Tab-separated table of C-alpha atoms in Angstrom:
chain	number	residue	atom	x	y	z
A	81	MET	CA	50.942	-163.924	-1.872
A	82	LYS	CA	47.614	-165.183	-3.171
A	83	THR	CA	45.801	-163.166	-5.791
A	84	SER	CA	42.340	-163.355	-7.270
A	85	ARG	CA	41.456	-164.569	-10.715
A	86	PHE	CA	39.252	-161.491	-10.924
A	87	ILE	CA	41.450	-158.608	-9.803
A	88	PRO	CA	45.061	-158.981	-8.668
A	89	THR	CA	46.169	-156.400	-6.162
A	90	SER	CA	48.406	-154.757	-8.719
A	91	LEU	CA	45.506	-154.659	-11.220
A	92	ALA	CA	47.740	-156.208	-13.867
A	93	VAL	CA	44.654	-158.027	-15.115
A	94	LEU	CA	43.843	-154.869	-17.054
A	95	ALA	CA	46.800	-155.515	-19.325
A	96	ILE	CA	46.066	-159.152	-20.136
A	97	GLY	CA	43.669	-160.480	-22.714
A	98	LEU	CA	44.818	-159.030	-26.012
A	99	GLY	CA	47.920	-161.175	-26.231
A	100	SER	CA	46.060	-164.418	-25.502
A	101	LEU	CA	43.014	-163.803	-27.667
A	102	PRO	CA	42.629	-165.567	-31.003
A	103	ALA	CA	43.489	-163.734	-34.191
A	104	GLU	CA	39.909	-162.853	-34.994
A	105	ALA	CA	39.533	-161.103	-31.593
A	106	GLN	CA	42.650	-158.931	-31.745
A	107	GLU	CA	40.573	-155.818	-32.406
A	108	THR	CA	39.144	-155.741	-28.890
A	109	TRP	CA	39.793	-152.570	-26.922
A	110	SER	CA	41.036	-152.913	-23.367
A	111	ILE	CA	40.535	-150.215	-20.751
A	112	ASP	CA	44.107	-149.002	-21.118
A	113	ARG	CA	43.950	-148.909	-24.889
A	114	CYS	CA	40.800	-146.792	-24.733
A	115	MET	CA	42.386	-144.420	-22.211
A	116	ALA	CA	45.536	-144.060	-24.312
A	117	TYR	CA	43.473	-143.305	-27.419
A	118	ALA	CA	41.331	-140.783	-25.531
A	119	VAL	CA	44.368	-138.944	-24.154
A	120	GLU	CA	45.984	-138.811	-27.583
A	121	HIS	CA	42.894	-137.380	-29.298
A	122	ASN	CA	41.474	-135.197	-26.521
A	123	ARG	CA	41.221	-131.529	-27.496
A	124	THR	CA	41.707	-130.226	-23.972
A	125	VAL	CA	44.982	-132.148	-23.755
A	126	LYS	CA	46.081	-130.585	-27.042
A	127	GLN	CA	45.234	-127.109	-25.736
A	128	ARG	CA	47.230	-127.714	-22.552
A	129	THR	CA	50.162	-128.871	-24.710
A	130	TYR	CA	50.201	-125.556	-26.571
A	131	GLU	CA	49.828	-123.637	-23.321
A	132	ALA	CA	52.815	-125.484	-21.843
A	133	SER	CA	54.800	-124.578	-24.951
A	134	ASN	CA	53.890	-120.908	-24.486
A	135	TYR	CA	55.083	-121.033	-20.876
A	136	ARG	CA	58.444	-122.381	-22.049
A	137	LEU	CA	58.690	-119.567	-24.588
A	138	ASP	CA	57.920	-117.012	-21.862
A	139	HIS	CA	60.745	-118.485	-19.797
A	140	THR	CA	63.118	-118.137	-22.745
A	141	LYS	CA	62.013	-114.537	-23.201
A	142	ALA	CA	62.617	-113.802	-19.501
A	143	ILE	CA	66.168	-115.152	-19.757
A	144	GLY	CA	66.701	-113.021	-22.868
A	145	SER	CA	65.987	-109.892	-20.809
A	146	PHE	CA	69.473	-110.209	-19.320
A	147	LEU	CA	71.117	-110.037	-22.734
A	148	PRO	CA	72.088	-106.723	-24.385
A	149	SER	CA	69.953	-105.349	-27.169
A	150	LEU	CA	71.460	-104.171	-30.454
A	151	ASN	CA	69.699	-101.747	-32.800
A	152	GLY	CA	70.808	-100.244	-36.082
A	153	SER	CA	69.363	-97.170	-37.795
A	154	ILE	CA	69.626	-95.574	-41.233
A	155	GLY	CA	68.064	-92.248	-42.090
A	156	VAL	CA	67.755	-90.638	-45.539
A	157	GLN	CA	66.469	-87.085	-45.954
A	158	TYR	CA	65.922	-84.907	-49.025
A	159	ASN	CA	65.182	-81.216	-48.425
A	160	TYR	CA	64.142	-78.659	-50.983
A	161	GLY	CA	62.912	-75.093	-50.660
A	162	ARG	CA	63.591	-73.113	-47.495
A	163	SER	CA	65.671	-75.142	-45.073
A	164	VAL	CA	68.356	-74.847	-42.412
A	165	ASP	CA	71.959	-75.061	-43.454
A	166	PRO	CA	73.592	-77.486	-40.960
A	167	GLU	CA	76.965	-75.722	-41.378
A	168	THR	CA	75.838	-72.144	-40.672
A	169	ASN	CA	72.511	-72.900	-38.964
A	170	THR	CA	70.815	-70.286	-41.162
A	171	TYR	CA	67.879	-70.531	-43.539
A	172	ASN	CA	68.477	-70.716	-47.247
A	173	ASN	CA	66.664	-71.821	-50.387
A	174	ILE	CA	68.732	-74.746	-51.494
A	175	SER	CA	68.075	-78.429	-52.052
A	176	THR	CA	70.077	-80.791	-49.872
A	177	PHE	CA	70.512	-84.498	-49.406
A	178	ASN	CA	71.789	-86.113	-46.217
A	179	ASN	CA	71.669	-89.475	-44.528
A	180	GLY	CA	72.800	-90.824	-41.185
A	181	TYR	CA	73.871	-94.223	-39.818
A	182	GLY	CA	73.840	-95.462	-36.256
A	183	LEU	CA	74.389	-98.634	-34.251
A	184	GLU	CA	73.520	-98.744	-30.531
A	185	THR	CA	73.533	-101.392	-27.821
A	186	SER	CA	71.969	-101.204	-24.390
A	187	LEU	CA	72.160	-103.424	-21.342
A	188	PRO	CA	70.008	-103.333	-18.201
A	189	VAL	CA	72.220	-102.985	-15.143
A	190	PHE	CA	69.674	-102.760	-12.341
A	191	ARG	CA	65.888	-103.131	-12.382
A	192	GLY	CA	65.134	-103.533	-8.697
A	193	GLY	CA	65.212	-107.334	-8.922
A	194	SER	CA	62.393	-107.483	-11.460
A	195	LEU	CA	64.443	-109.375	-14.057
A	196	ILE	CA	65.498	-112.263	-11.802
A	197	ASN	CA	62.022	-112.497	-10.297
A	198	GLU	CA	60.545	-112.607	-13.781
A	199	VAL	CA	62.803	-115.568	-14.612
A	200	ARG	CA	61.701	-117.331	-11.444
A	201	ARG	CA	58.057	-116.573	-12.182
A	202	SER	CA	58.362	-117.911	-15.722
A	203	ARG	CA	60.100	-121.053	-14.445
A	204	ALA	CA	57.199	-121.639	-12.054
A	205	ASN	CA	54.808	-121.121	-14.958
A	206	VAL	CA	56.663	-123.801	-16.929
A	207	LEU	CA	56.071	-126.262	-14.082
A	208	LEU	CA	52.486	-125.031	-13.861
A	209	GLY	CA	51.994	-125.787	-17.553
A	210	LYS	CA	53.415	-129.286	-17.129
A	211	ALA	CA	51.104	-129.945	-14.183
A	212	ALA	CA	48.081	-128.621	-16.112
A	213	LEU	CA	48.945	-130.865	-19.041
A	214	GLN	CA	49.307	-133.885	-16.756
A	215	GLU	CA	46.017	-133.051	-15.044
A	216	ALA	CA	44.242	-132.894	-18.403
A	217	ARG	CA	45.700	-136.269	-19.351
A	218	ASP	CA	44.771	-137.840	-16.023
A	219	ASN	CA	41.244	-136.427	-16.038
A	220	THR	CA	40.708	-137.657	-19.584
A	221	ALA	CA	41.980	-141.114	-18.635
A	222	LEU	CA	39.811	-141.278	-15.504
A	223	GLU	CA	36.703	-140.122	-17.346
A	224	THR	CA	37.368	-142.701	-20.053
A	225	PHE	CA	37.880	-145.338	-17.360
A	226	GLN	CA	34.498	-144.438	-15.868
A	227	ALA	CA	32.800	-144.529	-19.268
A	228	TYR	CA	34.403	-147.918	-20.030
A	229	ILE	CA	33.250	-149.341	-16.682
A	230	ASN	CA	29.723	-148.076	-17.360
A	231	ALA	CA	29.734	-149.719	-20.776
A	232	LEU	CA	31.005	-152.973	-19.270
A	233	TYR	CA	28.305	-152.799	-16.620
A	234	TYR	CA	25.512	-152.482	-19.156
A	235	TYR	CA	27.131	-155.178	-21.289
A	236	GLY	CA	27.021	-157.418	-18.222
A	237	THR	CA	23.411	-156.540	-17.345
A	238	ALA	CA	22.400	-157.222	-20.961
A	239	ARG	CA	24.116	-160.599	-20.771
A	240	LEU	CA	22.339	-161.377	-17.506
A	241	ALA	CA	19.042	-160.317	-19.089
A	242	ARG	CA	19.770	-162.587	-22.063
A	243	GLN	CA	20.436	-165.505	-19.738
A	244	LYS	CA	17.256	-164.703	-17.821
A	245	LEU	CA	15.247	-164.643	-21.059
A	246	ALA	CA	16.730	-167.980	-22.154
A	247	ASP	CA	15.758	-169.468	-18.810
A	248	SER	CA	12.230	-168.061	-19.149
A	249	ASP	CA	11.966	-169.480	-22.671
A	250	SER	CA	12.964	-172.871	-21.349
A	251	LEU	CA	10.485	-172.660	-18.467
A	252	LEU	CA	7.692	-171.534	-20.797
A	253	TYR	CA	8.373	-174.442	-23.143
A	254	LYS	CA	8.270	-176.969	-20.270
A	255	THR	CA	5.135	-175.393	-18.808
A	256	ARG	CA	3.317	-175.622	-22.149
A	257	ARG	CA	4.376	-179.252	-22.497
A	258	GLN	CA	3.109	-179.909	-18.989
A	259	GLU	CA	-0.173	-178.219	-19.910
A	260	GLU	CA	-0.514	-180.575	-22.862
A	261	LEU	CA	0.011	-183.482	-20.470
A	262	GLY	CA	-2.506	-182.069	-18.022
A	263	LEU	CA	0.064	-181.290	-15.329
A	264	LYS	CA	-0.289	-177.497	-15.524
A	265	GLY	CA	-3.218	-175.185	-16.036
A	266	ALA	CA	-3.747	-172.336	-18.462
A	267	ALA	CA	-3.178	-169.822	-15.640
A	268	ASP	CA	0.321	-171.167	-15.041
A	269	VAL	CA	1.138	-170.920	-18.729
A	270	ALA	CA	-0.204	-167.356	-18.897
A	271	GLN	CA	1.846	-166.264	-15.896
A	272	VAL	CA	5.030	-167.828	-17.227
A	273	ALA	CA	4.364	-166.303	-20.669
A	274	ALA	CA	3.870	-162.892	-19.060
A	275	GLN	CA	7.183	-163.272	-17.244
A	276	GLN	CA	8.846	-164.309	-20.505
A	277	ALA	CA	7.511	-161.166	-22.211
A	278	THR	CA	8.752	-159.034	-19.305
A	279	ASP	CA	12.202	-160.593	-19.619
A	280	ALA	CA	12.210	-159.920	-23.367
A	281	TYR	CA	11.412	-156.264	-22.705
A	282	HIS	CA	14.086	-156.084	-20.012
A	283	LEU	CA	16.661	-157.479	-22.436
A	284	THR	CA	15.747	-154.896	-25.070
A	285	HIS	CA	15.986	-152.132	-22.466
A	286	GLN	CA	19.414	-153.268	-21.271
A	287	GLU	CA	20.702	-153.533	-24.837
A	288	ASN	CA	19.574	-149.964	-25.475
A	289	LEU	CA	21.351	-148.818	-22.320
A	290	TYR	CA	24.498	-150.622	-23.451
A	291	ALA	CA	24.326	-148.955	-26.877
A	292	THR	CA	23.986	-145.558	-25.185
A	293	ALA	CA	26.907	-146.275	-22.834
A	294	LEU	CA	29.033	-147.407	-25.778
A	295	LEU	CA	28.226	-144.191	-27.642
A	296	THR	CA	29.170	-142.171	-24.554
A	297	LEU	CA	32.496	-144.023	-24.396
A	298	LYS	CA	33.184	-143.237	-28.059
A	299	GLN	CA	32.418	-139.573	-27.465
A	300	GLN	CA	34.723	-139.518	-24.451
A	301	MET	CA	37.475	-141.100	-26.558
A	302	ASN	CA	36.762	-138.745	-29.476
A	303	LEU	CA	36.287	-141.859	-31.583
A	304	PRO	CA	33.966	-141.509	-34.602
A	305	ALA	CA	30.523	-142.855	-33.731
A	306	THR	CA	30.470	-144.939	-36.913
A	307	ASP	CA	33.647	-146.823	-35.957
A	308	SER	CA	33.273	-150.215	-34.308
A	309	LEU	CA	34.344	-150.585	-30.691
A	310	LEU	CA	34.588	-154.118	-29.331
A	311	LEU	CA	35.174	-154.111	-25.590
A	312	ASP	CA	37.474	-156.545	-23.846
A	313	THR	CA	35.049	-158.330	-21.488
A	314	CYS	CA	37.548	-160.576	-19.717
A	315	LEU	CA	36.866	-158.644	-16.496
A	316	LEU	CA	33.311	-160.016	-16.508
A	317	GLU	CA	34.505	-163.622	-16.490
A	318	ALA	CA	35.346	-163.540	-12.790
A	319	THR	CA	34.289	-166.454	-10.631
A	320	THR	CA	35.159	-165.410	-7.078
A	321	MET	CA	36.852	-162.662	-5.101
A	322	GLU	CA	37.511	-164.687	-1.978
A	323	GLN	CA	41.172	-165.100	-2.910
A	324	VAL	CA	41.832	-161.367	-3.188
A	325	ASP	CA	44.691	-160.482	-0.883
A	326	LEU	CA	44.107	-156.760	-0.549
A	327	GLN	CA	47.142	-155.045	0.862
A	328	PRO	CA	45.987	-152.377	3.323
A	329	ALA	CA	46.912	-148.862	2.286
A	330	ASP	CA	47.808	-146.349	4.957
A	331	ALA	CA	45.942	-143.140	4.206
A	332	GLY	CA	48.745	-140.995	5.610
A	333	THR	CA	51.395	-142.644	3.451
A	334	VAL	CA	49.259	-142.438	0.317
A	335	TYR	CA	48.508	-138.795	1.075
A	336	GLN	CA	52.208	-137.950	1.401
A	337	ILE	CA	52.862	-139.550	-1.986
A	338	ALA	CA	49.919	-137.698	-3.523
A	339	LEU	CA	51.309	-134.403	-2.210
A	340	ARG	CA	54.319	-134.897	-4.476
A	341	THR	CA	52.653	-136.420	-7.519
A	342	ASN	CA	49.113	-135.098	-7.787
A	343	PRO	CA	49.009	-132.635	-10.727
A	344	THR	CA	46.043	-130.660	-9.375
A	345	LEU	CA	47.852	-129.913	-6.126
A	346	ARG	CA	51.021	-129.277	-8.111
A	347	GLN	CA	49.212	-126.554	-10.036
A	348	ALA	CA	48.053	-124.904	-6.811
A	349	GLU	CA	51.631	-124.988	-5.523
A	350	MET	CA	52.985	-123.427	-8.719
A	351	ARG	CA	50.306	-120.733	-8.677
A	352	LYS	CA	51.447	-119.896	-5.167
A	353	GLN	CA	55.027	-119.587	-6.386
A	354	VAL	CA	53.974	-117.428	-9.326
A	355	ALA	CA	52.052	-115.132	-6.979
A	356	ASN	CA	55.065	-114.967	-4.668
A	357	MET	CA	57.325	-113.923	-7.549
A	358	GLU	CA	54.784	-111.298	-8.608
A	359	ARG	CA	54.771	-110.021	-5.038
A	360	LYS	CA	58.562	-109.693	-5.034
A	361	LYS	CA	58.560	-108.236	-8.522
A	362	SER	CA	56.157	-105.473	-7.458
A	363	LEU	CA	58.880	-104.044	-5.183
A	364	SER	CA	60.984	-103.114	-8.215
A	365	ALA	CA	58.670	-100.180	-8.961
A	366	PHE	CA	60.049	-98.401	-5.864
A	367	PHE	CA	63.693	-98.673	-6.955
A	368	PRO	CA	65.556	-96.735	-9.653
A	369	SER	CA	66.441	-98.499	-12.882
A	370	ILE	CA	69.929	-98.209	-14.369
A	371	SER	CA	70.936	-99.012	-17.941
A	372	PHE	CA	74.185	-98.910	-19.862
A	373	TYR	CA	74.244	-97.861	-23.485
A	374	ALA	CA	76.908	-97.403	-26.175
A	375	GLY	CA	76.921	-96.792	-29.891
A	376	ILE	CA	78.532	-95.465	-33.035
A	377	SER	CA	77.189	-93.021	-35.659
A	378	SER	CA	78.129	-91.207	-38.863
A	379	SER	CA	76.460	-89.055	-41.540
A	380	TYR	CA	76.725	-87.752	-45.080
A	381	TYR	CA	75.609	-84.325	-46.428
A	382	LYS	CA	75.689	-82.440	-49.684
A	383	GLU	CA	73.864	-79.678	-51.513
A	384	LEU	CA	72.315	-80.806	-54.756
A	385	HIS	CA	73.485	-79.193	-57.970
A	386	LYS	CA	76.718	-78.191	-56.211
A	387	THR	CA	80.089	-79.822	-56.424
A	388	GLY	CA	83.150	-79.804	-54.263
A	389	TYR	CA	81.786	-81.897	-51.397
A	390	PRO	CA	83.934	-84.711	-49.978
A	391	SER	CA	83.042	-88.199	-51.117
A	392	TRP	CA	80.513	-90.334	-49.246
A	393	LYS	CA	83.180	-92.599	-47.772
A	394	LYS	CA	85.326	-89.692	-46.662
A	395	GLN	CA	82.418	-87.965	-44.977
A	396	LEU	CA	81.548	-91.169	-43.154
A	397	ASP	CA	85.108	-91.379	-41.870
A	398	THR	CA	85.166	-87.722	-40.944
A	399	ASN	CA	81.771	-87.706	-39.195
A	400	PHE	CA	82.275	-91.077	-37.452
A	401	GLY	CA	81.574	-90.852	-33.712
A	402	GLN	CA	81.386	-93.138	-30.677
A	403	TYR	CA	79.581	-92.769	-27.408
A	404	PHE	CA	78.635	-94.656	-24.241
A	405	GLY	CA	76.909	-93.778	-21.046
A	406	PHE	CA	74.602	-94.747	-18.214
A	407	SER	CA	71.027	-93.718	-17.676
A	408	MET	CA	69.045	-93.798	-14.453
A	409	SER	CA	65.330	-93.478	-13.968
A	410	ILE	CA	64.157	-92.660	-10.438
A	411	PRO	CA	60.462	-93.062	-9.599
A	412	PHE	CA	59.251	-90.187	-7.445
A	413	PHE	CA	55.510	-90.223	-7.931
A	414	ASN	CA	53.482	-92.442	-10.254
A	415	ARG	CA	49.998	-91.601	-9.013
A	416	LEU	CA	49.941	-94.447	-6.437
A	417	THR	CA	50.201	-97.044	-9.197
A	418	ALA	CA	53.200	-98.818	-7.683
A	419	LEU	CA	51.718	-98.866	-4.190
A	420	THR	CA	48.389	-100.180	-5.413
A	421	HIS	CA	50.058	-102.843	-7.534
A	422	ARG	CA	52.147	-103.894	-4.551
A	423	ARG	CA	49.126	-104.330	-2.308
A	424	GLN	CA	47.252	-106.256	-4.996
A	425	ALA	CA	50.238	-108.562	-5.470
A	426	VAL	CA	50.360	-109.256	-1.720
A	427	ASN	CA	46.636	-110.028	-1.678
A	428	ASN	CA	46.961	-112.326	-4.682
A	429	TYR	CA	49.746	-114.198	-2.920
A	430	HIS	CA	47.608	-114.746	0.171
A	431	ILE	CA	44.747	-115.921	-2.043
A	432	ALA	CA	47.066	-118.436	-3.737
A	433	VAL	CA	48.270	-119.693	-0.338
A	434	GLU	CA	44.695	-120.249	0.823
A	435	GLN	CA	43.821	-122.035	-2.422
A	436	TYR	CA	46.849	-124.286	-2.018
A	437	GLU	CA	45.917	-125.198	1.547
A	438	ALA	CA	42.309	-125.826	0.521
A	439	GLN	CA	43.506	-128.088	-2.294
A	440	LYS	CA	45.654	-130.037	0.172
A	441	GLU	CA	42.633	-130.590	2.414
A	442	GLU	CA	40.531	-131.661	-0.570
A	443	LEU	CA	43.206	-134.080	-1.715
A	444	GLN	CA	43.444	-135.616	1.740
A	445	LYS	CA	39.683	-136.164	1.743
A	446	LEU	CA	39.757	-137.710	-1.737
A	447	VAL	CA	42.576	-140.092	-0.792
A	448	LEU	CA	40.793	-141.231	2.354
A	449	GLN	CA	37.508	-141.630	0.475
A	450	ALA	CA	39.138	-143.689	-2.293
A	451	ILE	CA	40.770	-146.063	0.201
A	452	GLN	CA	37.546	-146.493	2.164
A	453	ASP	CA	35.543	-147.067	-1.028
A	454	ARG	CA	38.009	-149.674	-2.252
A	455	GLU	CA	37.809	-151.647	0.970
A	456	GLY	CA	34.048	-151.152	1.225
A	457	TYR	CA	33.287	-152.376	-2.284
A	458	LEU	CA	35.531	-155.401	-1.758
A	459	LYS	CA	33.503	-156.329	1.317
A	460	GLU	CA	30.268	-155.732	-0.585
A	461	SER	CA	31.462	-157.956	-3.428
A	462	LEU	CA	32.343	-160.771	-1.043
A	463	GLN	CA	28.938	-160.577	0.611
A	464	MET	CA	27.128	-160.362	-2.720
A	465	GLU	CA	28.960	-163.472	-3.985
A	466	LYS	CA	27.520	-165.395	-1.051
A	467	LYS	CA	24.067	-163.931	-1.672
A	468	VAL	CA	24.197	-164.791	-5.379
A	469	SER	CA	25.109	-168.383	-4.541
A	470	SER	CA	22.229	-168.623	-2.061
A	471	ASP	CA	19.734	-166.957	-4.419
A	472	ALA	CA	20.808	-169.212	-7.302
A	473	LEU	CA	20.279	-172.293	-5.160
A	474	ALA	CA	16.910	-171.003	-3.970
A	475	TYR	CA	15.820	-170.307	-7.549
A	476	ARG	CA	16.826	-173.771	-8.781
A	477	ILE	CA	14.913	-175.430	-5.935
A	478	THR	CA	11.861	-173.220	-6.483
A	479	ARG	CA	11.812	-173.906	-10.202
A	480	ARG	CA	12.194	-177.627	-9.651
A	481	LYS	CA	9.312	-177.605	-7.196
A	482	PHE	CA	7.221	-175.564	-9.646
A	483	GLU	CA	7.835	-178.145	-12.340
A	484	GLU	CA	6.728	-180.790	-9.870
A	485	GLY	CA	3.612	-178.817	-8.988
A	486	LEU	CA	4.683	-177.983	-5.426
A	487	MET	CA	5.071	-174.195	-5.908
A	488	THR	CA	3.371	-171.499	-7.966
A	489	SER	CA	4.707	-169.485	-10.878
A	490	LEU	CA	4.636	-166.392	-8.652
A	491	ASP	CA	7.210	-168.033	-6.387
A	492	VAL	CA	9.403	-168.708	-9.403
A	493	LYS	CA	9.028	-165.128	-10.584
A	494	ASN	CA	9.980	-163.672	-7.196
A	495	ASN	CA	13.011	-165.916	-6.797
A	496	ALA	CA	14.174	-165.176	-10.338
A	497	ALA	CA	13.852	-161.441	-9.759
A	498	THR	CA	15.804	-161.727	-6.501
A	499	LEU	CA	18.573	-163.678	-8.227
A	500	LEU	CA	18.798	-161.167	-11.086
A	501	GLU	CA	18.979	-158.270	-8.658
A	502	SER	CA	21.768	-159.968	-6.698
A	503	GLN	CA	23.739	-160.711	-9.856
A	504	THR	CA	23.364	-157.103	-10.995
A	505	LEU	CA	24.515	-155.713	-7.639
A	506	LEU	CA	27.483	-158.090	-7.620
A	507	LEU	CA	28.468	-156.925	-11.098
A	508	GLN	CA	28.191	-153.309	-10.033
A	509	SER	CA	30.225	-153.751	-6.851
A	510	ARG	CA	32.969	-155.697	-8.675
A	511	LEU	CA	33.402	-153.091	-11.392
A	512	THR	CA	33.279	-150.249	-8.877
A	513	TYR	CA	35.919	-152.015	-6.805
A	514	LEU	CA	38.089	-152.231	-9.904
A	515	MET	CA	37.749	-148.498	-10.503
A	516	LYS	CA	38.552	-147.644	-6.875
A	517	CYS	CA	41.650	-149.868	-6.984
A	518	ARG	CA	42.952	-147.963	-9.984
A	519	LEU	CA	42.153	-144.648	-8.281
A	520	VAL	CA	44.060	-145.597	-5.113
A	521	GLU	CA	47.046	-146.673	-7.192
A	522	TYR	CA	46.871	-143.334	-9.012
A	523	TYR	CA	47.125	-141.497	-5.682
A	524	GLN	CA	50.091	-143.742	-4.874
A	525	GLY	CA	51.923	-142.220	-7.825
A	526	LYS	CA	51.431	-145.028	-10.337
A	527	GLU	CA	50.578	-144.470	-13.987
A	528	LEU	CA	46.907	-144.528	-14.888
A	529	ILE	CA	47.548	-146.163	-18.250
A	530	LEU	CA	49.350	-149.451	-17.705
A	531	MET	CA	49.997	-150.212	-21.357
A	532	LYS	CA	50.570	-148.365	-24.601
A	533	ASN	CA	47.955	-148.076	-27.274
A	534	GLU	CA	48.122	-151.250	-29.337
A	535	GLU	CA	47.538	-151.260	-33.046
């Protein structure tokens, strides 16, 4: 299979460059290195990481609901003045001291299915948190990719403007020499000088746009603005795209893969599952709840300033008791709360289903659009390569004729502007094609970042 020097079908060109650069250029930042740095330092990604951790903790808590609870209690009481004698249950004016000890365990036996549905809901939330985290990472990477492409574009337009200015400087020098020899007039020199000044302004403007795009990229990466950022410009060294062997992508196949891997759709699916578990859980309010409980207890009592009471240990042994039992709570009327909650849960489930279906339709449209854009920008790039070649030839002929006195400076200006416009459009279509290729591969389930962050 033939591949292009500009963009192989697999886009592996994004990963080359750093290893083959000389030692002094090892600090260049490739697209993948910038994306990896942005994902690592993005605050939204960090928030989603903590949220995913909370979902896992909720799942652990839901599992713990099946385990028995164990509670201990100790009570100490000092009474003085008029009080009730616990032995005779009559009032007297004595001072007493008593304390009690208890240990009780309880276990839910039946909760109308709410416990198991809560575990299922929390498990769906765990998957939801993972999908949200992956979506944050992917969005950060894609936004960084876009910012990097924009910076590369303005770097390329600034380089084209620099080349255009150098060509204008050369033409101005030759025109002035020809004026000294009497081959050109002052009007020709003035027009060429005006074009040279315009090109100088255009270069300054493009450099300012590049500086702004570079600052935007740093902000997207959360990189300090004062840090240097040297872009890897190997993607701008392309010569031709005629050798690109673009493998056609079937939109239906890509869509089926995206249904399983796309984190945004995955979130909608998990929200639907969460709503379904909430819907099932709402039925538990109509069923009785049953719990088992058991425990042990003991106590100690004595009247102060009076002797003859058994020792503390003996009283604990004497008063030691054990108990167990079952309790049942039957809902008869809760002021329509359960019924209302049930209906709301059903509505929320239907809302989640509609959102999931809408997200599937949106994903299908995005997949189809990405494939069409990739193929369209490849065709545009191929056509623009031919136009650039023709415009470059036309400009060289026009300039040569101008130097020979056969054409005017206006003709040179128009042809130069046409060539610059064609070169700019070719640069734009190539970089956009690169971005669409990566987007299609993302929908095919491939990783957005093809290499780890290199130090």
